[in-house]
């Protein structure tokens, strides 16, 4: 599908903050995009489908919104989305952000069951959870060089990448890979001095999103911790996406963002 612009296109314009956010059709990604939209910002939203709510907000506020649609788990579409993102970047911005938020928890199965259909889902998850952030980050860093003195990459990770959980072989593995990728990226960017970007892999805590619904619908035989997640929902222990998004954006604004490359938003309660 072709990209859709609302108000002014991000490309060729100057703005205070340019923010690229993935997974913006729902959940945390949607909350982040809504809160980033403002008269001094340009938002490039990447998702499988456009968000009418984001478009309506942009029209109402005069914000600059560029919605790119496609499947990040498909290699050909990922390349197209990288190209479209580069084309949509403003000529100059005071601050440029890339938030790699899109991800999937599927398949939820025991490691010994990862074959046939399950391994196909696992391959798609690896493409979405780790290959897509790597490709988008490479495109973003190359294209943003010289356009801003302050560039930040935030990879939305998970405690699952730091603590194993039965049934989540694919999810835990991809999030652990995302953490290590972030560590390597930080080392490389730090070597560039003031020209380098600041990078963090951040666990957002347990957020009340569609992913949590998928987790609660899992087969208890494949996911022994199912009861814990059902109880978190029943007891109102899940954080609202809007609340977590506010905390993440405040975290991004910290002067020390990037000093701790593997972090957890719950460290800042």
PDB file of C-alpha atoms in Angstrom:
ATOM      1  CA  UNK A   1       0.000   0.000   0.000  1.00  0.00           C
ATOM      2  CA  UNK A   2       1.074   3.590  -0.591  1.00  0.00           C
ATOM      3  CA  UNK A   3       2.050   5.768   2.387  1.00  0.00           C
ATOM      4  CA  UNK A   4      -0.584   8.219   3.560  1.00  0.00           C
ATOM      5  CA  UNK A   5       0.175  11.756   4.713  1.00  0.00           C
ATOM      6  CA  UNK A   6      -1.994  13.782   7.041  1.00  0.00           C
ATOM      7  CA  UNK A   7      -1.498  17.556   7.251  1.00  0.00           C
ATOM      8  CA  UNK A   8       2.034  18.281   6.040  1.00  0.00           C
ATOM      9  CA  UNK A   9       4.285  15.500   4.873  1.00  0.00           C
ATOM     10  CA  UNK A  10       7.274  14.843   7.102  1.00  0.00           C
ATOM     11  CA  UNK A  11       9.642  14.808   4.130  1.00  0.00           C
ATOM     12  CA  UNK A  12      11.494  18.006   3.332  1.00  0.00           C
ATOM     13  CA  UNK A  13      10.306  19.834   6.431  1.00  0.00           C
ATOM     14  CA  UNK A  14      12.052  21.005   9.572  1.00  0.00           C
ATOM     15  CA  UNK A  15      10.603  19.954  12.907  1.00  0.00           C
ATOM     16  CA  UNK A  16      11.636  19.935  16.537  1.00  0.00           C
ATOM     17  CA  UNK A  17      11.197  16.176  16.986  1.00  0.00           C
ATOM     18  CA  UNK A  18      10.992  13.446  14.361  1.00  0.00           C
ATOM     19  CA  UNK A  19       9.668  10.164  15.743  1.00  0.00           C
ATOM     20  CA  UNK A  20       9.466   6.887  13.848  1.00  0.00           C
ATOM     21  CA  UNK A  21       7.293   4.361  15.715  1.00  0.00           C
ATOM     22  CA  UNK A  22       6.439   0.801  14.667  1.00  0.00           C
ATOM     23  CA  UNK A  23       3.350  -1.175  15.619  1.00  0.00           C
ATOM     24  CA  UNK A  24       1.124   1.907  15.816  1.00  0.00           C
ATOM     25  CA  UNK A  25      -2.250   0.361  14.956  1.00  0.00           C
ATOM     26  CA  UNK A  26      -2.943  -0.604  18.566  1.00  0.00           C
ATOM     27  CA  UNK A  27      -1.576  -0.999  22.077  1.00  0.00           C
ATOM     28  CA  UNK A  28       1.612   0.651  23.226  1.00  0.00           C
ATOM     29  CA  UNK A  29       2.646   1.739  19.732  1.00  0.00           C
ATOM     30  CA  UNK A  30      -0.650   3.552  19.210  1.00  0.00           C
ATOM     31  CA  UNK A  31      -0.364   5.240  22.613  1.00  0.00           C
ATOM     32  CA  UNK A  32       3.182   6.388  21.861  1.00  0.00           C
ATOM     33  CA  UNK A  33       2.214   7.798  18.472  1.00  0.00           C
ATOM     34  CA  UNK A  34      -0.809   9.643  19.872  1.00  0.00           C
ATOM     35  CA  UNK A  35       1.293  11.263  22.584  1.00  0.00           C
ATOM     36  CA  UNK A  36       4.076  12.194  20.175  1.00  0.00           C
ATOM     37  CA  UNK A  37       1.743  13.932  17.724  1.00  0.00           C
ATOM     38  CA  UNK A  38       2.004  17.656  18.216  1.00  0.00           C
ATOM     39  CA  UNK A  39       2.553  20.903  16.323  1.00  0.00           C
ATOM     40  CA  UNK A  40       6.334  20.756  16.765  1.00  0.00           C
ATOM     41  CA  UNK A  41       6.728  17.072  15.892  1.00  0.00           C
ATOM     42  CA  UNK A  42       6.751  14.866  12.805  1.00  0.00           C
ATOM     43  CA  UNK A  43       5.561  11.286  13.341  1.00  0.00           C
ATOM     44  CA  UNK A  44       6.184   8.420  10.944  1.00  0.00           C
ATOM     45  CA  UNK A  45       3.878   5.584  12.014  1.00  0.00           C
ATOM     46  CA  UNK A  46       4.569   2.086  10.682  1.00  0.00           C
ATOM     47  CA  UNK A  47       1.959  -0.658  11.052  1.00  0.00           C
ATOM     48  CA  UNK A  48       0.087  -3.347   9.143  1.00  0.00           C
ATOM     49  CA  UNK A  49      -2.808  -0.950   8.683  1.00  0.00           C
ATOM     50  CA  UNK A  50      -3.488   2.742   8.979  1.00  0.00           C
ATOM     51  CA  UNK A  51      -4.963   4.205  12.152  1.00  0.00           C
ATOM     52  CA  UNK A  52      -8.011   6.420  11.536  1.00  0.00           C
ATOM     53  CA  UNK A  53      -7.673   7.733  15.090  1.00  0.00           C
ATOM     54  CA  UNK A  54      -4.120   8.933  14.468  1.00  0.00           C
ATOM     55  CA  UNK A  55      -5.178  10.547  11.192  1.00  0.00           C
ATOM     56  CA  UNK A  56      -8.082  12.327  12.899  1.00  0.00           C
ATOM     57  CA  UNK A  57      -5.807  13.628  15.653  1.00  0.00           C
ATOM     58  CA  UNK A  58      -3.294  14.904  13.119  1.00  0.00           C
ATOM     59  CA  UNK A  59      -6.014  16.701  11.160  1.00  0.00           C
ATOM     60  CA  UNK A  60      -7.392  18.256  14.325  1.00  0.00           C
ATOM     61  CA  UNK A  61      -4.053  19.526  15.589  1.00  0.00           C
ATOM     62  CA  UNK A  62      -2.255  20.263  12.336  1.00  0.00           C
ATOM     63  CA  UNK A  63       0.405  17.739  13.293  1.00  0.00           C
ATOM     64  CA  UNK A  64       2.640  16.136  10.676  1.00  0.00           C
ATOM     65  CA  UNK A  65       1.809  12.452  10.345  1.00  0.00           C
ATOM     66  CA  UNK A  66       3.078   9.989   7.761  1.00  0.00           C
ATOM     67  CA  UNK A  67       1.519   6.519   7.974  1.00  0.00           C
ATOM     68  CA  UNK A  68       3.368   3.639   6.290  1.00  0.00           C
ATOM     69  CA  UNK A  69       1.562   0.322   5.999  1.00  0.00           C
ATOM     70  CA  UNK A  70       3.008  -3.129   5.520  1.00  0.00           C
ATOM     71  CA  UNK A  71       4.046  -6.369   7.167  1.00  0.00           C
ATOM     72  CA  UNK A  72       7.432  -6.069   8.878  1.00  0.00           C
ATOM     73  CA  UNK A  73       7.636  -9.865   9.096  1.00  0.00           C
ATOM     74  CA  UNK A  74       7.822 -10.069   5.279  1.00  0.00           C
ATOM     75  CA  UNK A  75      11.368  -9.375   3.965  1.00  0.00           C
ATOM     76  CA  UNK A  76      10.219  -7.658   0.757  1.00  0.00           C
ATOM     77  CA  UNK A  77       7.763  -5.420   2.596  1.00  0.00           C
ATOM     78  CA  UNK A  78      10.368  -4.644   5.245  1.00  0.00           C
ATOM     79  CA  UNK A  79      12.739  -3.345   2.575  1.00  0.00           C
ATOM     80  CA  UNK A  80       9.968  -1.233   1.056  1.00  0.00           C
ATOM     81  CA  UNK A  81       9.072   0.209   4.458  1.00  0.00           C
ATOM     82  CA  UNK A  82      12.723   1.065   5.122  1.00  0.00           C
ATOM     83  CA  UNK A  83      12.861   2.918   1.803  1.00  0.00           C
ATOM     84  CA  UNK A  84       9.597   4.749   2.497  1.00  0.00           C
ATOM     85  CA  UNK A  85      10.770   5.709   5.970  1.00  0.00           C
ATOM     86  CA  UNK A  86      13.960   7.216   4.541  1.00  0.00           C
ATOM     87  CA  UNK A  87      11.942   9.172   1.974  1.00  0.00           C
ATOM     88  CA  UNK A  88       9.671  10.543   4.713  1.00  0.00           C
ATOM     89  CA  UNK A  89      12.436  11.822   7.004  1.00  0.00           C
ATOM     90  CA  UNK A  90      12.518  15.603   7.392  1.00  0.00           C
ATOM     91  CA  UNK A  91      15.466  17.549   6.063  1.00  0.00           C
ATOM     92  CA  UNK A  92      16.345  18.574   9.591  1.00  0.00           C
ATOM     93  CA  UNK A  93      15.129  17.949  13.135  1.00  0.00           C
ATOM     94  CA  UNK A  94      16.390  19.001  16.541  1.00  0.00           C
ATOM     95  CA  UNK A  95      15.851  15.447  17.780  1.00  0.00           C
ATOM     96  CA  UNK A  96      15.264  12.224  15.855  1.00  0.00           C
ATOM     97  CA  UNK A  97      13.788   9.137  17.507  1.00  0.00           C
ATOM     98  CA  UNK A  98      13.275   5.576  16.325  1.00  0.00           C
ATOM     99  CA  UNK A  99      11.076   3.420  18.567  1.00  0.00           C
ATOM    100  CA  UNK A 100      11.104  -0.233  17.485  1.00  0.00           C
ATOM    101  CA  UNK A 101       7.930  -1.365  19.233  1.00  0.00           C
ATOM    102  CA  UNK A 102       6.278  -3.912  16.898  1.00  0.00           C
ATOM    103  CA  UNK A 103       6.541  -7.503  18.067  1.00  0.00           C
ATOM    104  CA  UNK A 104       4.762 -10.813  18.570  1.00  0.00           C
ATOM    105  CA  UNK A 105       4.676 -13.445  21.294  1.00  0.00           C
ATOM    106  CA  UNK A 106       3.548 -16.246  18.940  1.00  0.00           C
ATOM    107  CA  UNK A 107       4.074 -19.134  18.808  1.00  0.00           C
ATOM    108  CA  UNK A 108       3.472 -20.116  22.433  1.00  0.00           C
ATOM    109  CA  UNK A 109       4.532 -23.755  22.368  1.00  0.00           C
ATOM    110  CA  UNK A 110       7.070 -25.987  24.051  1.00  0.00           C
ATOM    111  CA  UNK A 111      10.495 -25.893  22.422  1.00  0.00           C
ATOM    112  CA  UNK A 112      10.201 -29.544  21.375  1.00  0.00           C
ATOM    113  CA  UNK A 113       7.017 -28.674  19.441  1.00  0.00           C
ATOM    114  CA  UNK A 114       8.750 -26.118  17.204  1.00  0.00           C
ATOM    115  CA  UNK A 115       8.302 -27.890  13.905  1.00  0.00           C
ATOM    116  CA  UNK A 116       6.104 -27.619  10.816  1.00  0.00           C
ATOM    117  CA  UNK A 117       3.478 -24.873  11.386  1.00  0.00           C
ATOM    118  CA  UNK A 118       5.041 -23.705  14.653  1.00  0.00           C
ATOM    119  CA  UNK A 119       8.473 -23.211  13.110  1.00  0.00           C
ATOM    120  CA  UNK A 120       6.871 -21.153  10.322  1.00  0.00           C
ATOM    121  CA  UNK A 121       5.375 -18.859  12.972  1.00  0.00           C
ATOM    122  CA  UNK A 122       8.710 -18.791  14.780  1.00  0.00           C
ATOM    123  CA  UNK A 123      10.454 -17.676  11.593  1.00  0.00           C
ATOM    124  CA  UNK A 124       7.958 -14.847  11.166  1.00  0.00           C
ATOM    125  CA  UNK A 125       8.453 -13.859  14.803  1.00  0.00           C
ATOM    126  CA  UNK A 126      12.212 -13.727  14.363  1.00  0.00           C
ATOM    127  CA  UNK A 127      11.765 -11.513  11.311  1.00  0.00           C
ATOM    128  CA  UNK A 128       9.416  -9.165  13.177  1.00  0.00           C
ATOM    129  CA  UNK A 129      11.068  -9.138  16.608  1.00  0.00           C
ATOM    130  CA  UNK A 130      14.738  -8.868  15.644  1.00  0.00           C
ATOM    131  CA  UNK A 131      15.382  -8.630  11.872  1.00  0.00           C
ATOM    132  CA  UNK A 132      12.962  -5.718  11.370  1.00  0.00           C
ATOM    133  CA  UNK A 133      14.441  -3.593  14.200  1.00  0.00           C
ATOM    134  CA  UNK A 134      17.947  -4.234  12.871  1.00  0.00           C
ATOM    135  CA  UNK A 135      16.992  -3.247   9.317  1.00  0.00           C
ATOM    136  CA  UNK A 136      14.985  -0.182  10.346  1.00  0.00           C
ATOM    137  CA  UNK A 137      17.739   0.966  12.688  1.00  0.00           C
ATOM    138  CA  UNK A 138      20.392   0.634   9.988  1.00  0.00           C
ATOM    139  CA  UNK A 139      18.256   2.616   7.542  1.00  0.00           C
ATOM    140  CA  UNK A 140      17.420   5.237  10.171  1.00  0.00           C
ATOM    141  CA  UNK A 141      21.025   5.751  11.284  1.00  0.00           C
ATOM    142  CA  UNK A 142      22.400   5.973   7.760  1.00  0.00           C
ATOM    143  CA  UNK A 143      19.699   8.364   6.554  1.00  0.00           C
ATOM    144  CA  UNK A 144      19.652  10.580   9.655  1.00  0.00           C
ATOM    145  CA  UNK A 145      23.381  11.260   9.745  1.00  0.00           C
ATOM    146  CA  UNK A 146      23.872  15.000   9.509  1.00  0.00           C
ATOM    147  CA  UNK A 147      20.166  15.748   9.918  1.00  0.00           C
ATOM    148  CA  UNK A 148      20.223  15.987  13.710  1.00  0.00           C
ATOM    149  CA  UNK A 149      22.703  16.288  16.548  1.00  0.00           C
ATOM    150  CA  UNK A 150      20.497  14.195  18.848  1.00  0.00           C
ATOM    151  CA  UNK A 151      19.493  10.768  17.568  1.00  0.00           C
ATOM    152  CA  UNK A 152      17.972   8.084  19.790  1.00  0.00           C
ATOM    153  CA  UNK A 153      17.016   4.470  19.133  1.00  0.00           C
ATOM    154  CA  UNK A 154      14.698   2.776  21.625  1.00  0.00           C
ATOM    155  CA  UNK A 155      14.123  -0.956  21.211  1.00  0.00           C
ATOM    156  CA  UNK A 156      11.096  -2.200  23.148  1.00  0.00           C
ATOM    157  CA  UNK A 157      12.407  -5.378  24.728  1.00  0.00           C
ATOM    158  CA  UNK A 158      11.002  -7.557  27.504  1.00  0.00           C
ATOM    159  CA  UNK A 159      11.895  -9.164  30.780  1.00  0.00           C
ATOM    160  CA  UNK A 160      11.354 -12.391  28.830  1.00  0.00           C
ATOM    161  CA  UNK A 161      14.648 -11.743  27.058  1.00  0.00           C
ATOM    162  CA  UNK A 162      16.403 -11.736  30.422  1.00  0.00           C
ATOM    163  CA  UNK A 163      14.500 -14.500  32.217  1.00  0.00           C
ATOM    164  CA  UNK A 164      13.517 -17.806  30.544  1.00  0.00           C
ATOM    165  CA  UNK A 165       9.873 -18.867  30.536  1.00  0.00           C
ATOM    166  CA  UNK A 166       8.571 -22.257  29.414  1.00  0.00           C
ATOM    167  CA  UNK A 167       6.518 -22.016  26.235  1.00  0.00           C
ATOM    168  CA  UNK A 168       8.186 -18.806  25.117  1.00  0.00           C
ATOM    169  CA  UNK A 169      11.266 -20.223  23.393  1.00  0.00           C
ATOM    170  CA  UNK A 170      10.812 -17.953  20.379  1.00  0.00           C
ATOM    171  CA  UNK A 171       9.784 -14.818  22.272  1.00  0.00           C
ATOM    172  CA  UNK A 172      12.517 -15.130  24.917  1.00  0.00           C
ATOM    173  CA  UNK A 173      15.141 -15.858  22.265  1.00  0.00           C
ATOM    174  CA  UNK A 174      14.218 -12.936  20.021  1.00  0.00           C
ATOM    175  CA  UNK A 175      14.071 -10.465  22.908  1.00  0.00           C
ATOM    176  CA  UNK A 176      17.435 -11.702  24.208  1.00  0.00           C
ATOM    177  CA  UNK A 177      18.804 -11.186  20.698  1.00  0.00           C
ATOM    178  CA  UNK A 178      17.362  -7.674  20.644  1.00  0.00           C
ATOM    179  CA  UNK A 179      19.140  -6.895  23.906  1.00  0.00           C
ATOM    180  CA  UNK A 180      22.483  -8.147  22.569  1.00  0.00           C
ATOM    181  CA  UNK A 181      22.000  -6.278  19.308  1.00  0.00           C
ATOM    182  CA  UNK A 182      21.430  -3.109  21.336  1.00  0.00           C
ATOM    183  CA  UNK A 183      24.635  -3.693  23.300  1.00  0.00           C
ATOM    184  CA  UNK A 184      26.634  -4.105  20.097  1.00  0.00           C
ATOM    185  CA  UNK A 185      24.983  -1.048  18.564  1.00  0.00           C
ATOM    186  CA  UNK A 186      25.792   1.057  21.614  1.00  0.00           C
ATOM    187  CA  UNK A 187      29.433   0.031  21.441  1.00  0.00           C
ATOM    188  CA  UNK A 188      29.617   0.998  17.780  1.00  0.00           C
ATOM    189  CA  UNK A 189      27.800   4.292  18.200  1.00  0.00           C
ATOM    190  CA  UNK A 190      29.830   5.262  21.270  1.00  0.00           C
ATOM    191  CA  UNK A 191      32.983   4.924  19.159  1.00  0.00           C
ATOM    192  CA  UNK A 192      31.620   7.711  16.918  1.00  0.00           C
ATOM    193  CA  UNK A 193      31.635  10.198  19.786  1.00  0.00           C
ATOM    194  CA  UNK A 194      29.194  13.096  19.472  1.00  0.00           C
ATOM    195  CA  UNK A 195      28.147  11.843  16.021  1.00  0.00           C
ATOM    196  CA  UNK A 196      26.816   8.587  17.441  1.00  0.00           C
ATOM    197  CA  UNK A 197      23.238   7.808  18.414  1.00  0.00           C
ATOM    198  CA  UNK A 198      22.084   6.945  21.914  1.00  0.00           C
ATOM    199  CA  UNK A 199      20.524   3.480  22.122  1.00  0.00           C
ATOM    200  CA  UNK A 200      18.556   1.527  24.728  1.00  0.00           C
ATOM    201  CA  UNK A 201      16.641  -1.760  24.934  1.00  0.00           C
ATOM    202  CA  UNK A 202      13.823  -1.107  27.396  1.00  0.00           C
ATOM    203  CA  UNK A 203      11.441  -3.571  29.044  1.00  0.00           C
ATOM    204  CA  UNK A 204       8.050  -1.826  29.434  1.00  0.00           C
ATOM    205  CA  UNK A 205       6.586  -4.079  32.112  1.00  0.00           C
ATOM    206  CA  UNK A 206       3.311  -5.954  31.756  1.00  0.00           C
ATOM    207  CA  UNK A 207       1.058  -3.778  29.594  1.00  0.00           C
ATOM    208  CA  UNK A 208      -2.644  -4.283  28.906  1.00  0.00           C
ATOM    209  CA  UNK A 209      -2.418  -4.845  25.153  1.00  0.00           C
ATOM    210  CA  UNK A 210      -3.673  -7.318  22.573  1.00  0.00           C
ATOM    211  CA  UNK A 211      -0.545  -9.390  23.176  1.00  0.00           C
ATOM    212  CA  UNK A 212      -1.692 -10.020  26.739  1.00  0.00           C
ATOM    213  CA  UNK A 213      -4.979 -11.321  25.359  1.00  0.00           C
ATOM    214  CA  UNK A 214      -3.062 -13.772  23.170  1.00  0.00           C
ATOM    215  CA  UNK A 215      -1.061 -14.902  26.198  1.00  0.00           C
ATOM    216  CA  UNK A 216      -4.223 -15.521  28.269  1.00  0.00           C
ATOM    217  CA  UNK A 217      -5.645 -17.590  25.413  1.00  0.00           C
ATOM    218  CA  UNK A 218      -2.604 -19.896  25.313  1.00  0.00           C
ATOM    219  CA  UNK A 219      -2.799 -23.637  25.857  1.00  0.00           C
ATOM    220  CA  UNK A 220      -1.966 -24.246  29.550  1.00  0.00           C
ATOM    221  CA  UNK A 221      -0.164 -27.439  28.573  1.00  0.00           C
ATOM    222  CA  UNK A 222       2.262 -25.364  26.476  1.00  0.00           C
ATOM    223  CA  UNK A 223       2.464 -22.393  28.821  1.00  0.00           C
ATOM    224  CA  UNK A 224       2.734 -23.346  32.505  1.00  0.00           C
ATOM    225  CA  UNK A 225       2.716 -19.700  33.663  1.00  0.00           C
ATOM    226  CA  UNK A 226      -0.743 -19.083  32.168  1.00  0.00           C
ATOM    227  CA  UNK A 227      -2.408 -18.766  35.572  1.00  0.00           C
ATOM    228  CA  UNK A 228      -0.066 -15.970  36.595  1.00  0.00           C
ATOM    229  CA  UNK A 229      -0.990 -13.854  33.577  1.00  0.00           C
ATOM    230  CA  UNK A 230      -4.683 -14.561  33.986  1.00  0.00           C
ATOM    231  CA  UNK A 231      -4.416 -13.423  37.613  1.00  0.00           C
ATOM    232  CA  UNK A 232      -2.600 -10.221  36.633  1.00  0.00           C
ATOM    233  CA  UNK A 233      -5.507  -9.353  34.360  1.00  0.00           C
ATOM    234  CA  UNK A 234      -8.207 -10.368  36.839  1.00  0.00           C
ATOM    235  CA  UNK A 235      -6.563  -8.375  39.651  1.00  0.00           C
ATOM    236  CA  UNK A 236      -6.093  -5.233  37.564  1.00  0.00           C
ATOM    237  CA  UNK A 237      -2.313  -5.519  37.655  1.00  0.00           C
ATOM    238  CA  UNK A 238      -1.741  -4.711  33.972  1.00  0.00           C
ATOM    239  CA  UNK A 239      -0.506  -1.212  33.143  1.00  0.00           C
ATOM    240  CA  UNK A 240      -2.540   0.886  30.715  1.00  0.00           C
ATOM    241  CA  UNK A 241      -0.711   1.553  27.414  1.00  0.00           C
ATOM    242  CA  UNK A 242      -1.277   5.304  27.771  1.00  0.00           C
ATOM    243  CA  UNK A 243       0.354   5.328  31.206  1.00  0.00           C
ATOM    244  CA  UNK A 244       3.362   3.309  30.040  1.00  0.00           C
ATOM    245  CA  UNK A 245       3.723   5.486  26.929  1.00  0.00           C
ATOM    246  CA  UNK A 246       3.920   8.641  29.073  1.00  0.00           C
ATOM    247  CA  UNK A 247       6.615   7.054  31.198  1.00  0.00           C
ATOM    248  CA  UNK A 248       8.581   5.908  28.151  1.00  0.00           C
ATOM    249  CA  UNK A 249       8.501   9.361  26.558  1.00  0.00           C
ATOM    250  CA  UNK A 250       9.657  10.901  29.847  1.00  0.00           C
ATOM    251  CA  UNK A 251      12.456   8.322  29.907  1.00  0.00           C
ATOM    252  CA  UNK A 252      13.452   9.248  26.356  1.00  0.00           C
ATOM    253  CA  UNK A 253      13.690  12.890  27.427  1.00  0.00           C
ATOM    254  CA  UNK A 254      16.147  12.162  30.246  1.00  0.00           C
ATOM    255  CA  UNK A 255      19.602  13.663  29.842  1.00  0.00           C
ATOM    256  CA  UNK A 256      21.140  10.289  30.762  1.00  0.00           C
ATOM    257  CA  UNK A 257      19.168   8.314  28.162  1.00  0.00           C
ATOM    258  CA  UNK A 258      21.544   5.792  26.620  1.00  0.00           C
ATOM    259  CA  UNK A 259      23.943   5.447  29.527  1.00  0.00           C
ATOM    260  CA  UNK A 260      22.243   2.198  30.580  1.00  0.00           C
ATOM    261  CA  UNK A 261      21.600   0.317  27.355  1.00  0.00           C
ATOM    262  CA  UNK A 262      19.646  -2.598  28.897  1.00  0.00           C
ATOM    263  CA  UNK A 263      16.939  -1.096  31.097  1.00  0.00           C
ATOM    264  CA  UNK A 264      13.459  -1.549  32.529  1.00  0.00           C
ATOM    265  CA  UNK A 265      10.876   1.215  32.861  1.00  0.00           C
ATOM    266  CA  UNK A 266       9.922  -0.207  36.251  1.00  0.00           C
ATOM    267  CA  UNK A 267      13.289   0.996  37.559  1.00  0.00           C
ATOM    268  CA  UNK A 268      11.863   4.514  37.360  1.00  0.00           C
ATOM    269  CA  UNK A 269       8.713   4.165  39.487  1.00  0.00           C
TER     270      UNK A 269
END
